[in-house]
Short mmCIF file of C-alpha atoms and ligand atoms in Angstrom, two decimals:
data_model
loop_
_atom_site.label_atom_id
_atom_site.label_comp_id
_atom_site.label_asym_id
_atom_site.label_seq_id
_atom_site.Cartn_x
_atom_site.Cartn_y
_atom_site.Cartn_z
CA UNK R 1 -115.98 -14.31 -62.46
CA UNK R 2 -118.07 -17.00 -63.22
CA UNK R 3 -117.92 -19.95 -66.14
CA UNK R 4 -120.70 -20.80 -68.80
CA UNK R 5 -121.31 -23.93 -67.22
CA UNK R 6 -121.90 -22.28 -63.60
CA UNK R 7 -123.94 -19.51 -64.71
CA UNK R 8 -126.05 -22.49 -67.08
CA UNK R 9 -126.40 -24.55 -63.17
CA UNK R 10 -127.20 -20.86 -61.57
CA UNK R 11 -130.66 -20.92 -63.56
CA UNK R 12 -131.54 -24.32 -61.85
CA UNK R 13 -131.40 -23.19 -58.55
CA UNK R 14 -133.70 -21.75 -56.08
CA UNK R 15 -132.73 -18.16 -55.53
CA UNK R 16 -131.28 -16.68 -53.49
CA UNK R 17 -128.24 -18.83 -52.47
CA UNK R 18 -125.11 -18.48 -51.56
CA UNK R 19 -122.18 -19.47 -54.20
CA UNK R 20 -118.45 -20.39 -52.94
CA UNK R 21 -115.39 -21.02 -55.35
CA UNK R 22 -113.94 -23.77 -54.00
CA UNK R 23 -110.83 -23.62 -56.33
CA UNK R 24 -110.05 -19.98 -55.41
CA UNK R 25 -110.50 -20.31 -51.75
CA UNK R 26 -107.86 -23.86 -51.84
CA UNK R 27 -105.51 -20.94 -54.09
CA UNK R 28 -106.12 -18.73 -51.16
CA UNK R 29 -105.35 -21.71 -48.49
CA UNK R 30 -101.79 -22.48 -50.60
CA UNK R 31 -100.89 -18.52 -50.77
CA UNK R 32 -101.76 -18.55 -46.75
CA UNK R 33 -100.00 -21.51 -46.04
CA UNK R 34 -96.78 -21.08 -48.10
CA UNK R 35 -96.29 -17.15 -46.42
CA UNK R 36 -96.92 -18.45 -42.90
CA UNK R 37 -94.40 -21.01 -43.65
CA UNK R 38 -92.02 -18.76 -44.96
CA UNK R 39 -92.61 -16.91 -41.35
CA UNK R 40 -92.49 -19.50 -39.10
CA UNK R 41 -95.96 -17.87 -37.82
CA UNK R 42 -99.07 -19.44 -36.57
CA UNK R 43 -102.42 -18.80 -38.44
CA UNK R 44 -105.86 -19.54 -36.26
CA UNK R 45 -108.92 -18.65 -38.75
CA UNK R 46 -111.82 -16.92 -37.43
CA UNK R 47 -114.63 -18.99 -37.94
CA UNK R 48 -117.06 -16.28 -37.17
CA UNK R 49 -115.82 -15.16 -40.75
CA UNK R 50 -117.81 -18.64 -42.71
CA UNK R 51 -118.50 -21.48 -40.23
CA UNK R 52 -119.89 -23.73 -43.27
CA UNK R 53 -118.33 -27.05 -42.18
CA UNK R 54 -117.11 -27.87 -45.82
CA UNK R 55 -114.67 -24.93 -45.68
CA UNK R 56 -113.79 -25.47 -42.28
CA UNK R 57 -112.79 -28.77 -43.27
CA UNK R 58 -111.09 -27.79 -46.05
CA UNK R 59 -109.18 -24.56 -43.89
CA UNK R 60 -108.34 -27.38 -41.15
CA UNK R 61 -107.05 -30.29 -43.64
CA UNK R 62 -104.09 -27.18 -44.11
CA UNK R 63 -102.98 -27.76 -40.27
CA UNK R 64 -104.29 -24.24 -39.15
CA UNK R 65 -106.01 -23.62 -35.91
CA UNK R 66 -109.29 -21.62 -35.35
CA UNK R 67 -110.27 -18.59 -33.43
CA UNK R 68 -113.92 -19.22 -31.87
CA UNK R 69 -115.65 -16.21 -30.52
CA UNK R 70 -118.71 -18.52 -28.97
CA UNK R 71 -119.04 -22.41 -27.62
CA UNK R 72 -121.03 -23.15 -30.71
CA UNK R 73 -117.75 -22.00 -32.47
CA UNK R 74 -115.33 -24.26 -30.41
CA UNK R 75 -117.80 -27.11 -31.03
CA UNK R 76 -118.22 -26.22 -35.38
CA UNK R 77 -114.52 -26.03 -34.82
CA UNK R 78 -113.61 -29.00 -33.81
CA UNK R 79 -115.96 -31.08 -35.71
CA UNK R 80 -114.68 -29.87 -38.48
CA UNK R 81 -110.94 -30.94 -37.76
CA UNK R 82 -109.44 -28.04 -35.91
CA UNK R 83 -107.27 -29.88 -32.91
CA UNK R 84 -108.51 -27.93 -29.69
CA UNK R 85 -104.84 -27.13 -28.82
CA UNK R 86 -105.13 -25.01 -31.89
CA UNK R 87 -107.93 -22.95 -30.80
CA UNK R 88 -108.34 -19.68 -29.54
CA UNK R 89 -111.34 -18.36 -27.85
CA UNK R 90 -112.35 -14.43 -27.66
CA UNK R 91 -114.91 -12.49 -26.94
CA UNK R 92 -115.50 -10.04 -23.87
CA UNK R 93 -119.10 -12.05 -23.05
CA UNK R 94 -117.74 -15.84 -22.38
CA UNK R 95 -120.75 -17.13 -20.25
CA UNK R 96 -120.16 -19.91 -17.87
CA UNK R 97 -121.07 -22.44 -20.17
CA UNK R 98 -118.76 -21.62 -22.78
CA UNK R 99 -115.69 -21.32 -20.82
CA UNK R 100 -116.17 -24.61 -19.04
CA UNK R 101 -116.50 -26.24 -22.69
CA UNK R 102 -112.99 -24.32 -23.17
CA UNK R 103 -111.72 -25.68 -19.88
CA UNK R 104 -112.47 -29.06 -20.41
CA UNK R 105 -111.36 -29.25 -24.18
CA UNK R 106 -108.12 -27.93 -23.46
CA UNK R 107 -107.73 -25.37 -26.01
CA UNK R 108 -104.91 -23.33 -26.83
CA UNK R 109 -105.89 -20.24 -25.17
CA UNK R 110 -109.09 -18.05 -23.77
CA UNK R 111 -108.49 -14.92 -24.62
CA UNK R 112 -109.67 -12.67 -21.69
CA UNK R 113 -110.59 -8.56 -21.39
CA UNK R 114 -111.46 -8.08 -17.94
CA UNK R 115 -110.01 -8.83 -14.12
CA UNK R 116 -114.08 -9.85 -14.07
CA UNK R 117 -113.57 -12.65 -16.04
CA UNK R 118 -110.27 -13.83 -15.06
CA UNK R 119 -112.00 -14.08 -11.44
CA UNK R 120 -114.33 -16.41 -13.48
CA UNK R 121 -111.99 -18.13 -14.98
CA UNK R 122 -110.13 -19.34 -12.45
CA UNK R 123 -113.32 -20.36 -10.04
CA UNK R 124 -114.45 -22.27 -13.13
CA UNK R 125 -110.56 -23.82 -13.26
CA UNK R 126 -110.84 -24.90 -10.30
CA UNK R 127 -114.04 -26.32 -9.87
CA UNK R 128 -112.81 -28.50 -13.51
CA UNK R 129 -109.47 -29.23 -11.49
CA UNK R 130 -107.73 -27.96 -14.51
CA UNK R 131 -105.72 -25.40 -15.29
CA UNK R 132 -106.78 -23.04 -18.04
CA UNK R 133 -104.18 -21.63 -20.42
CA UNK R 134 -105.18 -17.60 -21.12
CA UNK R 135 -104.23 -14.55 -23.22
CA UNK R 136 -104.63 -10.79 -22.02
CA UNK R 137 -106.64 -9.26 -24.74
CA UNK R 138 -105.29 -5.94 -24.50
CA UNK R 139 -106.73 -2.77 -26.02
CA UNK R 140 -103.57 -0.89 -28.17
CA UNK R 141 -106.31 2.30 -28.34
CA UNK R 142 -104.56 2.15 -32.46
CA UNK R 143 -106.83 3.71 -34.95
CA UNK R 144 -107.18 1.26 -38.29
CA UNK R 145 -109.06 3.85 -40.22
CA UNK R 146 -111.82 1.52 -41.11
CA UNK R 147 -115.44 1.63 -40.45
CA UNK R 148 -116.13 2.69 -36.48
CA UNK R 149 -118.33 -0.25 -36.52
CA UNK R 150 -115.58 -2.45 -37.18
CA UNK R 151 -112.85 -0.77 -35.39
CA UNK R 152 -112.16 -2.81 -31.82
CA UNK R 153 -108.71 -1.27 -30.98
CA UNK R 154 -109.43 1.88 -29.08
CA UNK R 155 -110.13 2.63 -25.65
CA UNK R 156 -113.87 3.68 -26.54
CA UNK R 157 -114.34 0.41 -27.61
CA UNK R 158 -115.79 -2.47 -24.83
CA UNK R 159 -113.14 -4.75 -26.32
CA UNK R 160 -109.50 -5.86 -23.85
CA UNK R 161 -107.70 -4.59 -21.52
CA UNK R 162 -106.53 -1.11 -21.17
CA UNK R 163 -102.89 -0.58 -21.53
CA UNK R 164 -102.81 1.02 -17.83
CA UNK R 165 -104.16 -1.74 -16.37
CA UNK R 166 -102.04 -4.58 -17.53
CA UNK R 167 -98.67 -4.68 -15.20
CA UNK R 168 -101.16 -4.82 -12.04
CA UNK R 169 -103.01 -7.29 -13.85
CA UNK R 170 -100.52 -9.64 -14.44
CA UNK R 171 -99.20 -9.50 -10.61
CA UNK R 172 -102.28 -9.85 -9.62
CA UNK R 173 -102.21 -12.94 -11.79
CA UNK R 174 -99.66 -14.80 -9.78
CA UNK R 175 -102.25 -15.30 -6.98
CA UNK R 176 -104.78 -17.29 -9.23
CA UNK R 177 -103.01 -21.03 -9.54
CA UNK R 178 -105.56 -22.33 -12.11
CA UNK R 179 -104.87 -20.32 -14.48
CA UNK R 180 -101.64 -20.12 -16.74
CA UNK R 181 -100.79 -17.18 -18.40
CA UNK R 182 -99.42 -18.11 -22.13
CA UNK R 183 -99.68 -14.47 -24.13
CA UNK R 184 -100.78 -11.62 -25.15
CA UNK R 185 -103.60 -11.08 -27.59
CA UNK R 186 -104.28 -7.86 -30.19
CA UNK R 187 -107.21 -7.07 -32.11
CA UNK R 188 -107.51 -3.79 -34.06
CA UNK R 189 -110.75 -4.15 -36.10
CA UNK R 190 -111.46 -5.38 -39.41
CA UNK R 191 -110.93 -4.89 -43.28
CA UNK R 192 -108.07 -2.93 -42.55
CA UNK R 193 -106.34 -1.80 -46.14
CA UNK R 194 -103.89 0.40 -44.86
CA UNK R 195 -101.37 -1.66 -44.09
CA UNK R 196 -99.33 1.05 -41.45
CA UNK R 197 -101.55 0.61 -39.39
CA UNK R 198 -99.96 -3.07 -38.58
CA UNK R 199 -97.00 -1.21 -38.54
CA UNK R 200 -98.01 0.73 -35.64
CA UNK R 201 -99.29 -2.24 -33.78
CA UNK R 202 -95.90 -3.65 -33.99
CA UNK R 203 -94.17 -0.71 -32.15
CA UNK R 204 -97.14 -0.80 -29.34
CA UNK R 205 -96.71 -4.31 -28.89
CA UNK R 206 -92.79 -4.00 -29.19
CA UNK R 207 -93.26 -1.29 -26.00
CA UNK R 208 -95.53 -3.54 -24.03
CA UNK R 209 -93.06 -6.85 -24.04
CA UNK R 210 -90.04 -4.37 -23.57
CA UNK R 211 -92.28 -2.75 -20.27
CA UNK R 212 -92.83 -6.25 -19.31
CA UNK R 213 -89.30 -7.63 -19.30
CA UNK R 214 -88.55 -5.40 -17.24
CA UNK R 215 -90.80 -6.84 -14.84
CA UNK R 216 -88.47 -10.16 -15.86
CA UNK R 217 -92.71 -11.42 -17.52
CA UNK R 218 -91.74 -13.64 -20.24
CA UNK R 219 -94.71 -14.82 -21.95
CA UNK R 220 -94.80 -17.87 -24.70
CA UNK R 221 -96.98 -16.21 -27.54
CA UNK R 222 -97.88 -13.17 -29.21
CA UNK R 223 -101.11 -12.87 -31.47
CA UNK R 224 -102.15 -10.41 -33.63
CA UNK R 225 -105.82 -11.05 -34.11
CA UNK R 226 -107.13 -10.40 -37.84
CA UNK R 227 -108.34 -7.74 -39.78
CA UNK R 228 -106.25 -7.38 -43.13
CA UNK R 229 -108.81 -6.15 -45.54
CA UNK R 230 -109.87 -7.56 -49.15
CA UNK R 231 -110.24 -5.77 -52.16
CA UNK R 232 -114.79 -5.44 -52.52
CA UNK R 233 -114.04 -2.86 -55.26
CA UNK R 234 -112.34 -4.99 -57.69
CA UNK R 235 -112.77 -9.12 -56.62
CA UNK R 236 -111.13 -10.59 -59.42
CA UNK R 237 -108.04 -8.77 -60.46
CA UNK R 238 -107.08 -8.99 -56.30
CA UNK R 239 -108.85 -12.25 -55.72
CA UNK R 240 -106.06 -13.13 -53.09
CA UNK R 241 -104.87 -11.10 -50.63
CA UNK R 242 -101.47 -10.60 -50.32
CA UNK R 243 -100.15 -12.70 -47.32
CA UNK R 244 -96.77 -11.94 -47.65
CA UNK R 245 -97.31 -8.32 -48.06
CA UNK R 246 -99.01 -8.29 -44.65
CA UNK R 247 -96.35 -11.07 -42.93
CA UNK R 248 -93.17 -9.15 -44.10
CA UNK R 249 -94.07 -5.65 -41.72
CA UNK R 250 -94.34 -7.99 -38.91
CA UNK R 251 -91.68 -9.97 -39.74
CA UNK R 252 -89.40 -6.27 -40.11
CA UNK R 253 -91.05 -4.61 -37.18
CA UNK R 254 -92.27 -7.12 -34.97
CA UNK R 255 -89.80 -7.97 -32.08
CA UNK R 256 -91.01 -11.08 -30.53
CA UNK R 257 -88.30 -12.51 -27.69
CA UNK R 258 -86.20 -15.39 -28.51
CA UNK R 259 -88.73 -18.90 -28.62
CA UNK R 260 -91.61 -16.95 -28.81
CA UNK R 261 -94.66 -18.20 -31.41
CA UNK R 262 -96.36 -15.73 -33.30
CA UNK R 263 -100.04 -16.06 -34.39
CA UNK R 264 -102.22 -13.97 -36.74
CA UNK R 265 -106.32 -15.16 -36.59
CA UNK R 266 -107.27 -14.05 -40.32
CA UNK R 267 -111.33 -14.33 -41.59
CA UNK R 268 -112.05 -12.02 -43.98
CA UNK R 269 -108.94 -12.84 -45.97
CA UNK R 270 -109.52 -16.30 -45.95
CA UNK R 271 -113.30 -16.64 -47.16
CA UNK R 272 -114.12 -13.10 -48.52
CA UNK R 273 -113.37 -13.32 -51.89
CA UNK R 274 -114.57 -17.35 -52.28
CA UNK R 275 -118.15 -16.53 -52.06
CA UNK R 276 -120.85 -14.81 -54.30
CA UNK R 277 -124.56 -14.19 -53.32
CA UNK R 278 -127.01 -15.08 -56.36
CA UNK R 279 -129.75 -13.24 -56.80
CA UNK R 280 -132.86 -12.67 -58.95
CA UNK R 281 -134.28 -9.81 -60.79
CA UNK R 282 -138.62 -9.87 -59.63
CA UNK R 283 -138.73 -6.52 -60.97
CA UNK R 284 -137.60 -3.56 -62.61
CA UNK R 285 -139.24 -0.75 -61.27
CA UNK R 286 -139.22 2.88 -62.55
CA UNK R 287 -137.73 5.81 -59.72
CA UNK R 288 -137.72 9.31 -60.30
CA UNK R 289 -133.97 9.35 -60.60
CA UNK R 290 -132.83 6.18 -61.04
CA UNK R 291 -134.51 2.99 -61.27
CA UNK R 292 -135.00 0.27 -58.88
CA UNK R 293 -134.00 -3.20 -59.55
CA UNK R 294 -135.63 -5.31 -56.71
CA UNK R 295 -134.15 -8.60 -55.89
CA UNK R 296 -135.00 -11.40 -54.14
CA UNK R 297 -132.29 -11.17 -51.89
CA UNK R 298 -132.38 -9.02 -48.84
CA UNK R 299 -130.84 -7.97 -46.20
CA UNK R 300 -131.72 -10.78 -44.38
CA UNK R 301 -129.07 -13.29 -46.66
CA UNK R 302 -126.17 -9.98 -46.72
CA UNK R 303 -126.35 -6.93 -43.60
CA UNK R 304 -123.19 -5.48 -44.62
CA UNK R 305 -124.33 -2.89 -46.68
CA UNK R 306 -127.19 -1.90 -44.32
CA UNK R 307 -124.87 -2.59 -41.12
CA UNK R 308 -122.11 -0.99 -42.20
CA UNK R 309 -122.61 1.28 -45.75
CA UNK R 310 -120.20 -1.75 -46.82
CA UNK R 311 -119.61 -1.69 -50.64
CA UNK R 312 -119.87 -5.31 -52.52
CA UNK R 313 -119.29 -5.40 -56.84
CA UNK R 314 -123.10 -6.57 -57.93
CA UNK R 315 -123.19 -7.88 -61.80
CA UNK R 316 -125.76 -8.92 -63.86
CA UNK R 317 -124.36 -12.53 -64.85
CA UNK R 318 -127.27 -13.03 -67.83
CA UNK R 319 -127.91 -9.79 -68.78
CA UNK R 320 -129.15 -9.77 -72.31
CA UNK R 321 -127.48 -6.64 -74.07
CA UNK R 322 -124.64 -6.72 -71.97
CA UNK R 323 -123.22 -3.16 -73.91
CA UNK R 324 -126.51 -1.46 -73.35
CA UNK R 325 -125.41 0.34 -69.48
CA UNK R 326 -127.98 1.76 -67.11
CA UNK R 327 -128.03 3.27 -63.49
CA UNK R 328 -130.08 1.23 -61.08
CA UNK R 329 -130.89 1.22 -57.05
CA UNK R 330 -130.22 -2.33 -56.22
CA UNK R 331 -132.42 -3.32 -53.68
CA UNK R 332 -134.17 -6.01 -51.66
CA UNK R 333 -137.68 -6.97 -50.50
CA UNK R 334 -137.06 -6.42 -47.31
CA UNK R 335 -139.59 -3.79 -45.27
CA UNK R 336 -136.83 -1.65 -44.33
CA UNK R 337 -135.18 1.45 -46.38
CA UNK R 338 -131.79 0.17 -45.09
CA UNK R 339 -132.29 -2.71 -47.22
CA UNK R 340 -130.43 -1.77 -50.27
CA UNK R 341 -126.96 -3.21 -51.58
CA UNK R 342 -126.03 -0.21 -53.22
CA UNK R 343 -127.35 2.93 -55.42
CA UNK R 344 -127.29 4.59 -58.68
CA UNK R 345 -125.08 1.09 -59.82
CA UNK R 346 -123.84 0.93 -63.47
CA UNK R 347 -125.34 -2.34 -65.02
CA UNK R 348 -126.30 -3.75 -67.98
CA UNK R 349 -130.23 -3.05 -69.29
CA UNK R 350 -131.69 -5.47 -66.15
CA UNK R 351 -135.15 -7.23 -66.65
CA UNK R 352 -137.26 -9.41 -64.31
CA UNK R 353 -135.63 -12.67 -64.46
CA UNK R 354 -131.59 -12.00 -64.83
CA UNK R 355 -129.50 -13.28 -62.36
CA UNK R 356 -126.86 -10.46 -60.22
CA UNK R 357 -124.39 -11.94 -58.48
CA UNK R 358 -123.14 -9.93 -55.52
CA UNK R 359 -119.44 -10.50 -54.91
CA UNK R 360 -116.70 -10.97 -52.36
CA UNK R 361 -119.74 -11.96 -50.14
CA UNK R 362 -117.82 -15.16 -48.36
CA UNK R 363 -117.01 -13.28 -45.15
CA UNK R 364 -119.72 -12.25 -42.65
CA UNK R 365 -122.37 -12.96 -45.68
CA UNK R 366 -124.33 -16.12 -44.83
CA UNK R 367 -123.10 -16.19 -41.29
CA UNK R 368 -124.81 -13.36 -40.45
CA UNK R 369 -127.73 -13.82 -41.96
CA UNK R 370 -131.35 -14.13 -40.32
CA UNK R 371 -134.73 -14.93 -40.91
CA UNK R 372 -136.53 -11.53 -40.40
CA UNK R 373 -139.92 -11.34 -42.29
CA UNK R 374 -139.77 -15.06 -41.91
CA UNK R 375 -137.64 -15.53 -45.00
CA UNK R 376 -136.60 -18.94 -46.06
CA UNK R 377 -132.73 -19.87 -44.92
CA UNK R 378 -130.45 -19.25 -48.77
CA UNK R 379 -129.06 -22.55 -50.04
CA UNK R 380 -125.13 -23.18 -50.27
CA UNK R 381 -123.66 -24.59 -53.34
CA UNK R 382 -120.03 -25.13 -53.76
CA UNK R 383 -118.02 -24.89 -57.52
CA UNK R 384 -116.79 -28.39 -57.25
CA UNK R 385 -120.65 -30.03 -56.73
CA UNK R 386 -122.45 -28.10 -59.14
C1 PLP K 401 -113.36 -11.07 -35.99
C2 PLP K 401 -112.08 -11.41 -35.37
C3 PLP K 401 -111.01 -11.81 -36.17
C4 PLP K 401 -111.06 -11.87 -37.68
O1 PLP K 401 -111.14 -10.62 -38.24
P1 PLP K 401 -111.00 -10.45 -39.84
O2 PLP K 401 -111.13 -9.00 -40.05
O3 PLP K 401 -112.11 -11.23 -40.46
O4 PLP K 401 -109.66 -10.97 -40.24
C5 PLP K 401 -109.83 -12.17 -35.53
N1 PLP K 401 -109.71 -12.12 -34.19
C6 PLP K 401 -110.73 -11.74 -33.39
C7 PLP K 401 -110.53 -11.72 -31.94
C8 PLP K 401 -111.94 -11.36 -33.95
O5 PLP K 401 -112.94 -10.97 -33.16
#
């Protein structure tokens, strides 16, 4: 939902460009923090989610850590206030580079998938003369029931460590003296809604530390990676997730051992509601069907829908007879059929010139964005600047 006044600044500006509510996302922040607090549990946000440094700022000025999936990451990260011994770094392609940067830094843990890497790791350790504090990454095979392109938890997937593999892991472990093992790290997927699925990963990982102690392997942490899911269909009556919701299943089925922390690496939560991509009408075109409403936003400012058939709200913000409803193909200018942000879409009577404002477009929006048919980069304007 936007104000007079915003949508009156909206007609100033170049489109397209990104929008972010600055108020809802510090509402978010307070929700986040108060729940975690509540919990006792540790929250890391995924800056892969929105690395614009003003939010990360704002995300770090609440005392949470980040979860970097790249050395560019770390580096955004802790520019932008995160204290390295709050970061955790994942990904199952860490080059060289990237986990020296780690090493050196002292961060609070790498998050490794393969024996491969830990090999790495520990050369790289060594060569540093440091010792470098890691997480297993380990593959629950757990269905989410979300998109297969954002699922991550199942043993088709190239991400962790398969469950078989871990007690001969970790005793192989004991050889490499550079390297300090500190937890174990989960990751199911993303925009997960249905919330017994974390439910499920509680029992797994409830099994694993009960297999492991008998093997007297005590480990500091537990994390839980990310992936509860927002609301695209209807942004402003759940314009917060519900933190406490999610926290309260681990908190009832989660059995971490006595001392141990408990961390949870939310993005999408954090940033996906915050943001809006604003677009302009160039033309209304007639279809045989339906008609097209081309924008001058693409794919190249929001993939989602053509990465993943992902579903954002779009609104005509100025339409001029807003009671006056049509169906419209709302599309970009991009030379690709993929390039379309949704079909047959209820709006208002749309004319060259009115502004549609795509929603819950904060999370993997601008971050993913690229510059394919040389298209300009989007501006970023924030609620409390404009
Ligand atoms: C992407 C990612 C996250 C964040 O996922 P969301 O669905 O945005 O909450 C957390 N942890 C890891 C390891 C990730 O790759």
């Amino acid at each position: 939902m936007f104000t007079e006044n915003q949508i009156k600044a909206f007609e100033n500006i170049k489109t397209p460009f990104y929008f972010y509510d600055i108020d809802l996302l510090t509402r978010t922040l307070d929700k986040l923090k108060s729940a975690s607090e509540k919990t006792g549990y540790k929250i890391h946000y995924a800056v892969k989610a929105n690395a614009q440094p003003k939010i990360l700022k704002l995300i770090s000025s609440y005392g949470f850590g980040a979860d970097c999936v790249s050395g560019n990451e770390i580096i955004a990260a802790t520019e932008n206030g995160f204290p390295p011994d709050k970061i955790a770094f994942a990904g199952v392609g860490k080059t060289d580079e990237e986990i020296e940067y780690a090493i050196q830094n002292d961060i609070f843990s790498l998050n490794c998938e393969s024996f491969a890497e830990l090999e790495i790791i520990q050369q790289l350790a060594e060569k540093a003369k440091k010792t470098a504090k890691i997480a297993l990454r380990i593959n629950p095979n757990l269905n989410p029931n979300t998109h297969h392109y954002i699922t991550t938890g199942l043993e088709e997937n190239k991400f962790g460590i398969n469950l078989w593999e871990l007690e001969k892991l970790i005793t192989d472990l004991k050889s490499f003296n550079y390297l300090e093992l500190t937890g174990l790290h989960f990751h199911l997927g993303s925009q997960i809604t249905d919330l017994s699925v974390f439910r499920s990963l509680c029992m797994k990982v409830n099994n694993i530390q009960n297999q492991l102690l008998k093997k007297q392997i005590k480990l500091p942490h537990l994390n839980l990676g990310g992936g509860l899911g927002i609301d695209y269909h209807k942004p402003d009556e759940h314009s917060i997730p519900n933190f406490e919701l999610y926290f309260n299943i681990f908190k009832k089925f989660l059995e971490p051992i006595p001392g141990q922390s408990v961390h949870f690496e939310p993005g999408r939560a954090v940033t996906g509601q915050c943001g809006s991509l604003i677009s302009r009408v160039l033309f209304v075109k007639k279809g045989i069907t339906t008609d097209f409403a081309i924008m001058d936003a693409g794919m190249t400012e929001l993939i989602r829908p053509a990465l993943y058939q992902a579903f954002h709200k779009i609104e005509n913000i100025t339409a001029r007879v807003p009671d006056k409803i049509k169906k419209y193909d709302v599309v970009g200018p991009i030379c690709e059929s993929s390039d379309c942000f949704g079909k047959s879409i209820e709006l208002p009577e749309t004319a060259r010139g009115d502004l549609i404002a795509i929603r819950s477009t904060g999370a993997y929006g601008e971050v993913m964005s690229s510059s394919y048919n040389l298209r300009d980069k989007a501006g970023s304007y924030f609620s409390d600047e404009i």
